[in-house]
């Protein structure tokens, strides 16, 4: 699995229903649905050591976002839109 640039992940999350909350060492992304914060969130390191995310970090992020790693790649590549992501979460009874 190829690495994914951190800026591409940030762009996908902020365009697809997540708010960005900067913190000291990490950026926090929290899903907003029906104008409410949801319990689904993920973190990204602010360190310059993590300009791209490899398989291990993507696997962890996909677990936090409640989707599999292939769905996460599709989410970042715009193959999975916000509506599709919400539908996946509803099917899993997470929303």
Tab-separated table of C-alpha atoms in Angstrom:
chain	number	residue	atom	x	y	z
A	1	UNK	CA	0.000	0.000	0.000
A	2	UNK	CA	1.467	3.384	-0.974
A	3	UNK	CA	2.012	6.143	1.571
A	4	UNK	CA	-0.560	8.947	1.636
A	5	UNK	CA	0.466	12.569	2.062
A	6	UNK	CA	-0.664	14.120	5.347
A	7	UNK	CA	-2.052	17.183	3.547
A	8	UNK	CA	-4.283	14.952	1.379
A	9	UNK	CA	-5.685	13.284	4.500
A	10	UNK	CA	-6.284	16.680	6.122
A	11	UNK	CA	-8.076	17.953	3.014
A	12	UNK	CA	-10.296	14.864	2.763
A	13	UNK	CA	-11.270	14.968	6.436
A	14	UNK	CA	-12.079	18.685	6.508
A	15	UNK	CA	-14.064	18.499	3.264
A	16	UNK	CA	-16.063	15.481	4.426
A	17	UNK	CA	-17.657	16.510	7.674
A	18	UNK	CA	-14.776	16.631	10.158
A	19	UNK	CA	-13.766	19.688	12.129
A	20	UNK	CA	-10.081	20.322	12.676
A	21	UNK	CA	-8.993	20.994	16.255
A	22	UNK	CA	-5.300	21.894	16.502
A	23	UNK	CA	-3.592	20.618	19.627
A	24	UNK	CA	-0.016	20.768	20.880
A	25	UNK	CA	1.455	17.620	19.309
A	26	UNK	CA	-1.443	16.352	17.197
A	27	UNK	CA	-4.287	17.647	15.087
A	28	UNK	CA	-7.644	16.231	16.107
A	29	UNK	CA	-10.442	15.635	13.602
A	30	UNK	CA	-13.984	15.137	14.930
A	31	UNK	CA	-16.942	14.066	12.796
A	32	UNK	CA	-19.900	16.450	12.698
A	33	UNK	CA	-23.254	14.901	11.791
A	34	UNK	CA	-26.626	16.636	12.121
A	35	UNK	CA	-24.770	19.674	13.492
A	36	UNK	CA	-23.465	17.653	16.455
A	37	UNK	CA	-20.046	16.303	17.315
A	38	UNK	CA	-19.945	12.537	17.062
A	39	UNK	CA	-17.774	10.039	18.916
A	40	UNK	CA	-15.826	9.297	15.740
A	41	UNK	CA	-12.501	11.091	15.628
A	42	UNK	CA	-8.907	10.628	14.593
A	43	UNK	CA	-5.540	12.219	15.233
A	44	UNK	CA	-2.643	13.243	13.014
A	45	UNK	CA	0.822	14.097	14.226
A	46	UNK	CA	2.038	17.652	13.729
A	47	UNK	CA	5.632	16.409	13.626
A	48	UNK	CA	7.628	17.002	10.456
A	49	UNK	CA	8.639	13.325	10.700
A	50	UNK	CA	5.156	12.347	9.468
A	51	UNK	CA	4.705	14.130	6.138
A	52	UNK	CA	3.092	10.985	4.787
A	53	UNK	CA	1.304	8.080	6.423
A	54	UNK	CA	2.285	4.494	5.727
A	55	UNK	CA	0.305	1.305	6.147
A	56	UNK	CA	0.619	1.076	9.941
A	57	UNK	CA	-0.604	4.620	10.579
A	58	UNK	CA	-3.333	4.311	7.952
A	59	UNK	CA	-4.525	1.084	9.586
A	60	UNK	CA	-4.732	2.867	12.951
A	61	UNK	CA	-6.552	5.837	11.413
A	62	UNK	CA	-9.039	3.562	9.629
A	63	UNK	CA	-9.776	1.850	12.954
A	64	UNK	CA	-10.471	5.243	14.563
A	65	UNK	CA	-12.714	6.264	11.642
A	66	UNK	CA	-14.584	2.911	11.819
A	67	UNK	CA	-13.802	1.892	8.234
A	68	UNK	CA	-11.310	-0.523	6.714
A	69	UNK	CA	-8.030	0.617	5.221
A	70	UNK	CA	-9.253	0.263	1.618
A	71	UNK	CA	-12.262	2.442	2.420
A	72	UNK	CA	-9.925	5.004	3.989
A	73	UNK	CA	-7.835	5.129	0.816
A	74	UNK	CA	-11.048	5.617	-1.185
A	75	UNK	CA	-12.140	8.315	1.266
A	76	UNK	CA	-8.899	10.241	0.743
A	77	UNK	CA	-8.921	9.663	-3.040
A	78	UNK	CA	-12.512	11.037	-3.211
A	79	UNK	CA	-13.969	7.698	-4.324
A	80	UNK	CA	-16.006	7.679	-1.109
A	81	UNK	CA	-17.967	10.882	-0.570
A	82	UNK	CA	-19.307	12.254	2.692
A	83	UNK	CA	-22.742	10.747	2.028
A	84	UNK	CA	-21.216	7.321	1.337
A	85	UNK	CA	-19.146	7.503	4.528
A	86	UNK	CA	-22.214	8.413	6.592
A	87	UNK	CA	-24.121	5.518	5.009
A	88	UNK	CA	-21.292	3.111	5.928
A	89	UNK	CA	-21.445	4.320	9.526
A	90	UNK	CA	-25.242	3.965	9.615
A	91	UNK	CA	-25.000	0.400	8.269
A	92	UNK	CA	-22.637	-0.378	11.152
A	93	UNK	CA	-25.130	1.298	13.536
A	94	UNK	CA	-22.541	3.867	14.591
A	95	UNK	CA	-24.800	6.835	13.777
